[in-house]
PDB file of C-alpha atoms in Angstrom:
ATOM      1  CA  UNK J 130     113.539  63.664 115.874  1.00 80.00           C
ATOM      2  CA  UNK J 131     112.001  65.812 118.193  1.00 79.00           C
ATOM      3  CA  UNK J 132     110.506  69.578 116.696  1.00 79.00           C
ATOM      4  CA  UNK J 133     110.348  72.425 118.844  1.00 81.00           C
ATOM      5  CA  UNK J 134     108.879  75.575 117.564  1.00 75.00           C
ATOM      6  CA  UNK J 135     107.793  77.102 120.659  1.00 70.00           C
ATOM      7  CA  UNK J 136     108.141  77.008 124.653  1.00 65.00           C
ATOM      8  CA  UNK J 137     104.129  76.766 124.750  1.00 52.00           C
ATOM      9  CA  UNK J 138     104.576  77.447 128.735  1.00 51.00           C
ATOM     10  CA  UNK J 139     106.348  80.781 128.585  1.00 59.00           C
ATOM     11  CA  UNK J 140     103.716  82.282 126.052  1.00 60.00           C
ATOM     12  CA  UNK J 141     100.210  81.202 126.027  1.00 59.00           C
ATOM     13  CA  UNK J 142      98.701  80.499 129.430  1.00 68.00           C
ATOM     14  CA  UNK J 143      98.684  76.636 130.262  1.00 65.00           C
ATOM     15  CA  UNK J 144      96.491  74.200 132.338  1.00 74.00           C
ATOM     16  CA  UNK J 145      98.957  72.306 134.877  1.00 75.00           C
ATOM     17  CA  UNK J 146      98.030  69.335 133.105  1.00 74.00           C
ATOM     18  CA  UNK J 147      99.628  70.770 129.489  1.00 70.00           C
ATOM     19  CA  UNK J 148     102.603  72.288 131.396  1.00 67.00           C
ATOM     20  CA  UNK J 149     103.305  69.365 132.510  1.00 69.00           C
ATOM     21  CA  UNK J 150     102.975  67.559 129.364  1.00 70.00           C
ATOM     22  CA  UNK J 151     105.457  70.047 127.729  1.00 68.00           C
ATOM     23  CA  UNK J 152     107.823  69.413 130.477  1.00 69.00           C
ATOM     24  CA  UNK J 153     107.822  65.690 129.778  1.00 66.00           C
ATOM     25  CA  UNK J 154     108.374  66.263 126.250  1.00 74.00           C
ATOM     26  CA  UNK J 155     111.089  68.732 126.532  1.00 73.00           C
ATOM     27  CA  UNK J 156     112.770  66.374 128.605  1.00 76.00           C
ATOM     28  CA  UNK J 157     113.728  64.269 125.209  1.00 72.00           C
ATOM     29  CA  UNK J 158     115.396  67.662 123.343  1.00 80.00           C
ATOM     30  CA  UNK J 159     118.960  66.701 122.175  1.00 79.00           C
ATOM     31  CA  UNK J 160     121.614  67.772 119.765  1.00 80.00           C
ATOM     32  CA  UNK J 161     119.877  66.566 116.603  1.00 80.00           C
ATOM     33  CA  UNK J 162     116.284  68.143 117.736  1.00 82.00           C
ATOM     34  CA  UNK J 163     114.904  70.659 115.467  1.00 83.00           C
ATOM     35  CA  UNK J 164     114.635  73.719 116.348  1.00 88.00           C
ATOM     36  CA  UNK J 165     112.479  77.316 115.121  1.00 88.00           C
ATOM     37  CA  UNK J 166     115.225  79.819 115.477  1.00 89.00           C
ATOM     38  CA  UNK J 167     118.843  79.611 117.249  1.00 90.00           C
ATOM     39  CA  UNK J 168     117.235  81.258 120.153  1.00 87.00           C
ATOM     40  CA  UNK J 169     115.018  78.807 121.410  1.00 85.00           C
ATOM     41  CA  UNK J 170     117.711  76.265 120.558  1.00 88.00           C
ATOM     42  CA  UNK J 171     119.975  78.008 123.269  1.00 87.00           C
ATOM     43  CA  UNK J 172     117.688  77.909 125.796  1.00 84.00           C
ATOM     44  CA  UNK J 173     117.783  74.067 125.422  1.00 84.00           C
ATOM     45  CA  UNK J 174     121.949  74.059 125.890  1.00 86.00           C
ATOM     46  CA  UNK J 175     122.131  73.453 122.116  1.00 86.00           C
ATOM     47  CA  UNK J 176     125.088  74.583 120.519  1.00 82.00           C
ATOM     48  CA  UNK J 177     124.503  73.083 116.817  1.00 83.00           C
ATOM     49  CA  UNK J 178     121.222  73.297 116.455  1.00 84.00           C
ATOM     50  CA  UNK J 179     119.027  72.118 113.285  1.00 87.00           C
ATOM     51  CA  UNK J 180     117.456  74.767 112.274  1.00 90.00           C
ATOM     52  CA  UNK J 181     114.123  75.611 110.301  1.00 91.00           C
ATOM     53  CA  UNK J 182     112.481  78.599 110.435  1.00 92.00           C
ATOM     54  CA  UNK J 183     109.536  77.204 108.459  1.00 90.00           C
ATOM     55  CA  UNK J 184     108.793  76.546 105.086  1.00 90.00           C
ATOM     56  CA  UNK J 185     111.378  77.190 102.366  1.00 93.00           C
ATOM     57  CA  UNK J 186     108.716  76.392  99.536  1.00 93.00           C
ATOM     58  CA  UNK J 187     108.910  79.922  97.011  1.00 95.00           C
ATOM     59  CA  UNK J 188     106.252  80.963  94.578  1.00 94.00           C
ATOM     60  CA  UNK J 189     106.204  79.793  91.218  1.00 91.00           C
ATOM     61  CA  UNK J 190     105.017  82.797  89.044  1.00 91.00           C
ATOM     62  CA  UNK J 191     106.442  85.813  87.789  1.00 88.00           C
ATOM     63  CA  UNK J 192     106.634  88.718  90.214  1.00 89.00           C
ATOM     64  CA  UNK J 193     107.298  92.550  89.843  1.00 81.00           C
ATOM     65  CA  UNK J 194     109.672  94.255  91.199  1.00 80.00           C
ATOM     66  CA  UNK J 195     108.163  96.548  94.253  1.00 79.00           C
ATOM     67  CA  UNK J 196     108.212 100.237  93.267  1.00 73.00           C
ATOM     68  CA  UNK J 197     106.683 102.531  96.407  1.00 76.00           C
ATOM     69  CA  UNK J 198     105.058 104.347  94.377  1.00 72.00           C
ATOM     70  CA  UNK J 199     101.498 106.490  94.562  1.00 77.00           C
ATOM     71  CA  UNK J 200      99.815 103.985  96.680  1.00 85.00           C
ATOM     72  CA  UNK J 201     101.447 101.650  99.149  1.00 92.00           C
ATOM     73  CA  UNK J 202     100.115  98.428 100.027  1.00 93.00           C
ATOM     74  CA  UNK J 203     100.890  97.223 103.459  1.00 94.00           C
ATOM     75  CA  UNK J 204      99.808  93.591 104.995  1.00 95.00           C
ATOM     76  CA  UNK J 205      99.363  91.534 107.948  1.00 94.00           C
ATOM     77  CA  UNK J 206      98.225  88.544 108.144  1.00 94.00           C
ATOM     78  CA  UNK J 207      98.387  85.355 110.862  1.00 91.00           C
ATOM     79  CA  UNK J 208      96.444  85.119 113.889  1.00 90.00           C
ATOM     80  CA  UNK J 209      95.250  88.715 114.950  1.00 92.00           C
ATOM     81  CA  UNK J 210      95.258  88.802 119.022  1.00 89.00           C
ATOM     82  CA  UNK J 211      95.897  91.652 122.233  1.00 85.00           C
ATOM     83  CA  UNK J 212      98.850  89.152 123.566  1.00 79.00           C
ATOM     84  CA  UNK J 213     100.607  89.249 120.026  1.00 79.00           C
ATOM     85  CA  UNK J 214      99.583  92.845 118.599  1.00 83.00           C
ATOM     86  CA  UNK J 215     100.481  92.578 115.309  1.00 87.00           C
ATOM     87  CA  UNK J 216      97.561  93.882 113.861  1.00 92.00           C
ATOM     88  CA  UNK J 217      96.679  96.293 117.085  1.00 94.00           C
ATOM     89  CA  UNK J 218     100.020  97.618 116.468  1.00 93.00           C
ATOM     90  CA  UNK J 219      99.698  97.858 112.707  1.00 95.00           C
ATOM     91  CA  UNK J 220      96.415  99.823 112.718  1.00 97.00           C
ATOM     92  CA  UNK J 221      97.914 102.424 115.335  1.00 96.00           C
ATOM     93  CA  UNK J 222     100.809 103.356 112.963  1.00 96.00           C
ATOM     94  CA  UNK J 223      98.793 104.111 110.318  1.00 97.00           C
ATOM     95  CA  UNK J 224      97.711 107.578 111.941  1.00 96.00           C
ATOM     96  CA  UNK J 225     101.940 107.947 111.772  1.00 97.00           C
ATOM     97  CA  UNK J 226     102.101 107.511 107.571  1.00 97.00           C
ATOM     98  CA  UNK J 227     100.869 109.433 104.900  1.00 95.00           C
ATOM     99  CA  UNK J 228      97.591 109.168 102.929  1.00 95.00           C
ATOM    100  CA  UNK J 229      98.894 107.154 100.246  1.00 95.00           C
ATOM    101  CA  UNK J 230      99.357 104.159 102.863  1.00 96.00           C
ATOM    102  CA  UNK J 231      96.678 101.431 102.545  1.00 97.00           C
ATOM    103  CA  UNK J 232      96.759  98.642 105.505  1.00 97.00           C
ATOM    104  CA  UNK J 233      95.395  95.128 104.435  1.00 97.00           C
ATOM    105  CA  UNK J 234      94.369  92.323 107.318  1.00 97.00           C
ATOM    106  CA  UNK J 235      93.708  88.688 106.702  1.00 97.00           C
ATOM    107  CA  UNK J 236      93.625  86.340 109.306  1.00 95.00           C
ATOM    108  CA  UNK J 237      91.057  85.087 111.982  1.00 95.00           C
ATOM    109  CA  UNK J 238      90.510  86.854 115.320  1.00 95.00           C
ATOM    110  CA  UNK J 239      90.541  86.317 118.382  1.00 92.00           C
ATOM    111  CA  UNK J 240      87.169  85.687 119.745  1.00 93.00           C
ATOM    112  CA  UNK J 241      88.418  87.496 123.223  1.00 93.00           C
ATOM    113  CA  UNK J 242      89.520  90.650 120.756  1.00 94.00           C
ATOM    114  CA  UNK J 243      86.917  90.988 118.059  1.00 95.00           C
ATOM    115  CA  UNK J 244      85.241  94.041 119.176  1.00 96.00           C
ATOM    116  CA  UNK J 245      88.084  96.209 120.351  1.00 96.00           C
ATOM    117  CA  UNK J 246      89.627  94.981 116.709  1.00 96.00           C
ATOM    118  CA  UNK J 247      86.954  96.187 114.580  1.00 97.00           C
ATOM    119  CA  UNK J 248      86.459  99.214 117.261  1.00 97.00           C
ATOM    120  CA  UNK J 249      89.695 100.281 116.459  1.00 97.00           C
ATOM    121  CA  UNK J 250      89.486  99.881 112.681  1.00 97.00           C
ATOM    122  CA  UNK J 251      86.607 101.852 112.565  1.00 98.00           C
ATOM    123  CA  UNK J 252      88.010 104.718 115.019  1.00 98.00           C
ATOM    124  CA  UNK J 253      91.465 105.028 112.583  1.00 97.00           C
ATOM    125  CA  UNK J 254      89.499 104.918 109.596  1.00 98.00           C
ATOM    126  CA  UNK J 255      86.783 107.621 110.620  1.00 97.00           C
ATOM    127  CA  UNK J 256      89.729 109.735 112.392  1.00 97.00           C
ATOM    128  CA  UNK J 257      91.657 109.802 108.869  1.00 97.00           C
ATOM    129  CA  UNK J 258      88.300 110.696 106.686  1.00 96.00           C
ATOM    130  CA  UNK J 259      89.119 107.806 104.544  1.00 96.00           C
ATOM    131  CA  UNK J 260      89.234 103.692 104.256  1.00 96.00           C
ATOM    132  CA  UNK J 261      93.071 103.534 105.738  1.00 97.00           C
ATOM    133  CA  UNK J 262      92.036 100.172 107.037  1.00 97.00           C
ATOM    134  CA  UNK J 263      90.471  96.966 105.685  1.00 97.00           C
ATOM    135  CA  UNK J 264      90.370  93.311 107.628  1.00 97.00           C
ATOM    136  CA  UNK J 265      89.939  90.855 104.721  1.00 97.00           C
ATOM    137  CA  UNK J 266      88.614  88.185 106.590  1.00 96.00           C
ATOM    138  CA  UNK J 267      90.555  84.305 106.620  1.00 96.00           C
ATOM    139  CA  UNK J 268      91.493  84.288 102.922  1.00 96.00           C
ATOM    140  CA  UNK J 269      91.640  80.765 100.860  1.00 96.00           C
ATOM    141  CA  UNK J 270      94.961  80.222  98.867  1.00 94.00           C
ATOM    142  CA  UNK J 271      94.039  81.933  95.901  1.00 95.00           C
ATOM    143  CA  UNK J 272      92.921  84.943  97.342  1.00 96.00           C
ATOM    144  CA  UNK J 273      95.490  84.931 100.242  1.00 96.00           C
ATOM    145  CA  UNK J 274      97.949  84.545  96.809  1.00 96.00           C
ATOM    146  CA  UNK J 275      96.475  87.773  95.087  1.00 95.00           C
ATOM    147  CA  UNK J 276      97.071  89.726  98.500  1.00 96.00           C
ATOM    148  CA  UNK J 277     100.864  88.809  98.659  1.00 96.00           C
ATOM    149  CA  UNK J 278     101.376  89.959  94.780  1.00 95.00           C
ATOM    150  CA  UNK J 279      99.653  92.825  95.244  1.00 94.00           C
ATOM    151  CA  UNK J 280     101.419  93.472  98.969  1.00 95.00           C
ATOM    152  CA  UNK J 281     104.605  96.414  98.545  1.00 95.00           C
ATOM    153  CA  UNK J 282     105.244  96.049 102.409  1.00 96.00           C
ATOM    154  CA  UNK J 283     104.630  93.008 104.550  1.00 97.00           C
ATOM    155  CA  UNK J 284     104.462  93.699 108.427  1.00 97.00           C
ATOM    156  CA  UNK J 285     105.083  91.817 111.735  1.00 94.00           C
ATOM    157  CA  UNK J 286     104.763  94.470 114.150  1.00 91.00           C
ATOM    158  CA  UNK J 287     104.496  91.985 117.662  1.00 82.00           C
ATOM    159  CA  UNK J 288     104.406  93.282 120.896  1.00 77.00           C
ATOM    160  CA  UNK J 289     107.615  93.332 122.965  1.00 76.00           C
ATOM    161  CA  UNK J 290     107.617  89.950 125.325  1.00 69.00           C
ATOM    162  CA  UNK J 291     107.825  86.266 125.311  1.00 66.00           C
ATOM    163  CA  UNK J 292     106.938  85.735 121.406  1.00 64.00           C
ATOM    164  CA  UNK J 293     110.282  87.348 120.676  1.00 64.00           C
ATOM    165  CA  UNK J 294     112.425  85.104 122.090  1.00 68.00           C
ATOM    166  CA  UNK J 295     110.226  81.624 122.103  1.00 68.00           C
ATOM    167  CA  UNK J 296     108.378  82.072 118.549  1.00 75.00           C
ATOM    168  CA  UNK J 297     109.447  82.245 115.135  1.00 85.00           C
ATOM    169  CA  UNK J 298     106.984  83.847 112.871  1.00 88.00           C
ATOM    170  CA  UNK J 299     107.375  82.284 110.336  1.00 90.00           C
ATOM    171  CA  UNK J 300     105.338  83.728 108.132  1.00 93.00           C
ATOM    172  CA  UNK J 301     107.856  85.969 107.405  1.00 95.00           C
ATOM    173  CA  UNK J 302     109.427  83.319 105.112  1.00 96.00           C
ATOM    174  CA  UNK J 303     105.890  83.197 102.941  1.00 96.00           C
ATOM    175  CA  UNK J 304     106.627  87.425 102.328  1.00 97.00           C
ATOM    176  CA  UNK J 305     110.131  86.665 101.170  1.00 97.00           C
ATOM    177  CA  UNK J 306     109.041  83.855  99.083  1.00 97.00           C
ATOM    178  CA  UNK J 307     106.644  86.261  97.241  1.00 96.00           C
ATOM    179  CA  UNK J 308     109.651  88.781  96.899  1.00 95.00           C
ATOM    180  CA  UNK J 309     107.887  91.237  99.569  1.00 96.00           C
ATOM    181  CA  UNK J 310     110.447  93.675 101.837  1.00 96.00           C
ATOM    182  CA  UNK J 311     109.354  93.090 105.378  1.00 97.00           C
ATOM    183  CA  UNK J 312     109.220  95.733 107.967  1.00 97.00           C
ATOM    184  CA  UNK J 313     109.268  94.074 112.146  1.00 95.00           C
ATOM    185  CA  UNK J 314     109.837  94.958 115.241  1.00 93.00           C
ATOM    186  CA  UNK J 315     112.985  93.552 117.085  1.00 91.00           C
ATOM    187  CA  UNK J 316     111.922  90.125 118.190  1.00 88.00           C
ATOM    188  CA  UNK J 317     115.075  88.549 119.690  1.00 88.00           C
ATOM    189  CA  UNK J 318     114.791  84.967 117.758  1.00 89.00           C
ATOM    190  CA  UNK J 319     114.163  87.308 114.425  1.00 92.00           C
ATOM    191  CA  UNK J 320     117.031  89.661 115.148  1.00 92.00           C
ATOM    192  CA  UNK J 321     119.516  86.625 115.669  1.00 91.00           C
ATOM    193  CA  UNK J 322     118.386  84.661 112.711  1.00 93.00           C
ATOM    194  CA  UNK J 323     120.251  84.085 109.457  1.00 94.00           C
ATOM    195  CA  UNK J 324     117.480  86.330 107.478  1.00 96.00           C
ATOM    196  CA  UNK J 325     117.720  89.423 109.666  1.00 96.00           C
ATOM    197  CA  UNK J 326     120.408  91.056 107.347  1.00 96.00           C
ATOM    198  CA  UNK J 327     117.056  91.080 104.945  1.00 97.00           C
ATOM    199  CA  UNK J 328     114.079  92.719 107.386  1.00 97.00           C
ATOM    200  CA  UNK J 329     113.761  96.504 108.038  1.00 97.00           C
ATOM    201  CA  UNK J 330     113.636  96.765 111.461  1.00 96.00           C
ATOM    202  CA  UNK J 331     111.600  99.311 113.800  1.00 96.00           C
ATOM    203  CA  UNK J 332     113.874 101.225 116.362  1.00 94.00           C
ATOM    204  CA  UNK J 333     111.202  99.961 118.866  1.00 92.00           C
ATOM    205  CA  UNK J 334     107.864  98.228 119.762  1.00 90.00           C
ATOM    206  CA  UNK J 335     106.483 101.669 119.238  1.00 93.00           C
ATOM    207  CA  UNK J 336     103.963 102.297 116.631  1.00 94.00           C
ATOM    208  CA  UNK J 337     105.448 105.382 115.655  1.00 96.00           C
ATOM    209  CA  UNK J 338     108.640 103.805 115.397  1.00 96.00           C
ATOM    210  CA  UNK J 339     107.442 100.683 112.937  1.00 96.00           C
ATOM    211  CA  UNK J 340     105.760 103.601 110.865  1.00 97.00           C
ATOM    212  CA  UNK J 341     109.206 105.458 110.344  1.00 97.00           C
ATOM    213  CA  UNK J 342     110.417 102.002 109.395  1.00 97.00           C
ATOM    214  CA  UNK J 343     107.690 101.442 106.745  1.00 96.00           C
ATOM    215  CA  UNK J 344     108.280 104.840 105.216  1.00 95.00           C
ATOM    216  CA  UNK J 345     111.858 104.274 104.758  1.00 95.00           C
ATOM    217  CA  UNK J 346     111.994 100.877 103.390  1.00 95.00           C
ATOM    218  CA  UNK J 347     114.046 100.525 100.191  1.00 90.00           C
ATOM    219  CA  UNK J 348     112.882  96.940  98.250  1.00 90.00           C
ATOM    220  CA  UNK J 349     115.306  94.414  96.896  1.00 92.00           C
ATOM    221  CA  UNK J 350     114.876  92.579  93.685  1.00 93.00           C
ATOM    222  CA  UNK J 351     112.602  89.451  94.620  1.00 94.00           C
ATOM    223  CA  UNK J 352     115.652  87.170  93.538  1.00 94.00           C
ATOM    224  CA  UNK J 353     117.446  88.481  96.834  1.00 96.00           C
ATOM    225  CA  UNK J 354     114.683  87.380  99.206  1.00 96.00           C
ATOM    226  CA  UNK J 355     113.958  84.274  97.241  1.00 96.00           C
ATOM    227  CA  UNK J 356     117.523  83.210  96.740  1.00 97.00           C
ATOM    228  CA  UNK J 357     118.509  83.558 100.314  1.00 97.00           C
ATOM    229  CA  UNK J 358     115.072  81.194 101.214  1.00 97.00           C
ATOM    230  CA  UNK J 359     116.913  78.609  98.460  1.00 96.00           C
ATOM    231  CA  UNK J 360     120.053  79.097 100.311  1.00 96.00           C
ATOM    232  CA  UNK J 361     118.776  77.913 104.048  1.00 96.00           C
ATOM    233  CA  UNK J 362     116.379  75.299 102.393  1.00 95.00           C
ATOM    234  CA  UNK J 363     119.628  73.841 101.038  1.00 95.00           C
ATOM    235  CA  UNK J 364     121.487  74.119 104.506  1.00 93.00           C
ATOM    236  CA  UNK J 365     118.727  72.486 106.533  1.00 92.00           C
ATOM    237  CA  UNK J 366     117.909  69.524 103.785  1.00 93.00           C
ATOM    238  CA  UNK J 367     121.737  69.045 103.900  1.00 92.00           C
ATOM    239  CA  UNK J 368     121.571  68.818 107.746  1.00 89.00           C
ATOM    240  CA  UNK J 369     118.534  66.736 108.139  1.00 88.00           C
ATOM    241  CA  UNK J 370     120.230  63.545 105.751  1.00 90.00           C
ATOM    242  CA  UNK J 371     123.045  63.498 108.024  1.00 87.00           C
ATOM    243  CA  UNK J 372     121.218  63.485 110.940  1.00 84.00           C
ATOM    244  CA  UNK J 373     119.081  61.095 109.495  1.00 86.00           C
ATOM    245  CA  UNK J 374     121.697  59.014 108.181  1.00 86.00           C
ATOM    246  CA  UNK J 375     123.461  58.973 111.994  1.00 82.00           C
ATOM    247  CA  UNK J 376     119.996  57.445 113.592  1.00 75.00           C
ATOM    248  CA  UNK J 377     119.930  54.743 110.809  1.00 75.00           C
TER     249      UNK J 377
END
């Protein structure tokens, strides 16, 4: 069973070598491939896709319900890059919200963007008189754990382009498994999915757009995220043993 989670050759730039080594393993995509999002599954001709965003797996422990309250935590975490902007973008809309917005990044860097990264942290941070801005470095599980339950708004603030439509970021999944409300920006293969009913969505790729979002998120009851994760992990296991069970 062939797994596709991204068209490497429409994002990242590829030797001819590795585009042709996609291209000869694309070739073998077929109605019981599995797939990131429906959107990439179209692009393929595939009509019933199998689907899986990522991992359905949901945290164990207890968790509080999210209050906004005096002090807001916001996070981003994943691979922090120019091409991808999530946490370019994220740093840029904090000059949009108020003081009581914190902004908390874990997740390596770019080597290529490391100094116009912490540039820019530093620049925000001085601008605002105060710490609006902390990278946390590439966080083990247990700390990357303590960041999630103390996380009120999770972000994914891309950059409009490719990514949209030929990644999944499916990280996204790990928020709603801790019962976090997630604010993006209107990546096509995230607006189309079976989860978007649950994401607060930016009117546009602008920062001062994904700060208006952030500001007027209203958080569910973790049971609602989590629940909805137990629901799609129950579709695709369903799926998989009868697509199994057909190749046997």
């Amino acid at each position: 069973i062939l797994e596709v989670e991204e068209k490497y050759s429409k994002v990242w730039r590829l030797t001819k070598a590795q585009k042709f080594e996609e291209h000869v393993l694309l070739k073998y995509v077929n109605n019981d491939s599995l797939f990131v999002s429906e959107i990439l599954a179209k692009e393929f001709g595939v009509t019933d896709p199998v689907i899986s965003y990522g991992s359905y797996n949901l945290y164990k422990g207890e968790i509080a319900e999210k209050c906004i309250g005096k002090s807001v935590i916001l996070s981003v975490t994943g691979l922090i890059d120019s091409d991808r902007g999530s946490g370019f973008v994220a740093i840029e809309m904090m000059k949009y919200l108020p003081d009581n917005y914190f902004l908390k990044i874990s997740g390596p860097v770019a080597s290529k963007d490391r100094d116009e990264f912490f540039k820019q942290i530093h620049e925000m941070n001085k601008a605002l008189e105060r710490t609006a801005c902390e990278y946390l470095g590439v966080l083990d599980d247990t700390n990357y754990e303590r960041l999630l339950l103390s996380t009120d708004i999770a972000l994914n603030p891309q950059r409009d382009g490719e990514f949209g439509k030929y990644v999944f970021p499916s990280k996204i999944l790990t928020y709603f498994s801790y019962g976090i409300p997630v604010v993006s920006t209107r990546g096509i293969s995230i607006v189309n999915s079976q989860i978007a009913d649950l994401i607060n969505f930016a009117d546009s790729y602008d920062a001062r757009d994904v700060a208006n979002a952030v500001v007027n998120v209203k958080p569910k009851a973790p049971s609602v995220y989590q629940n909805r994760l137990k629901d799609l992990r129950a579709k695709f296991s369903e799926r998989m043993v009868k697509t199994i069970k057909s190749k046997c």
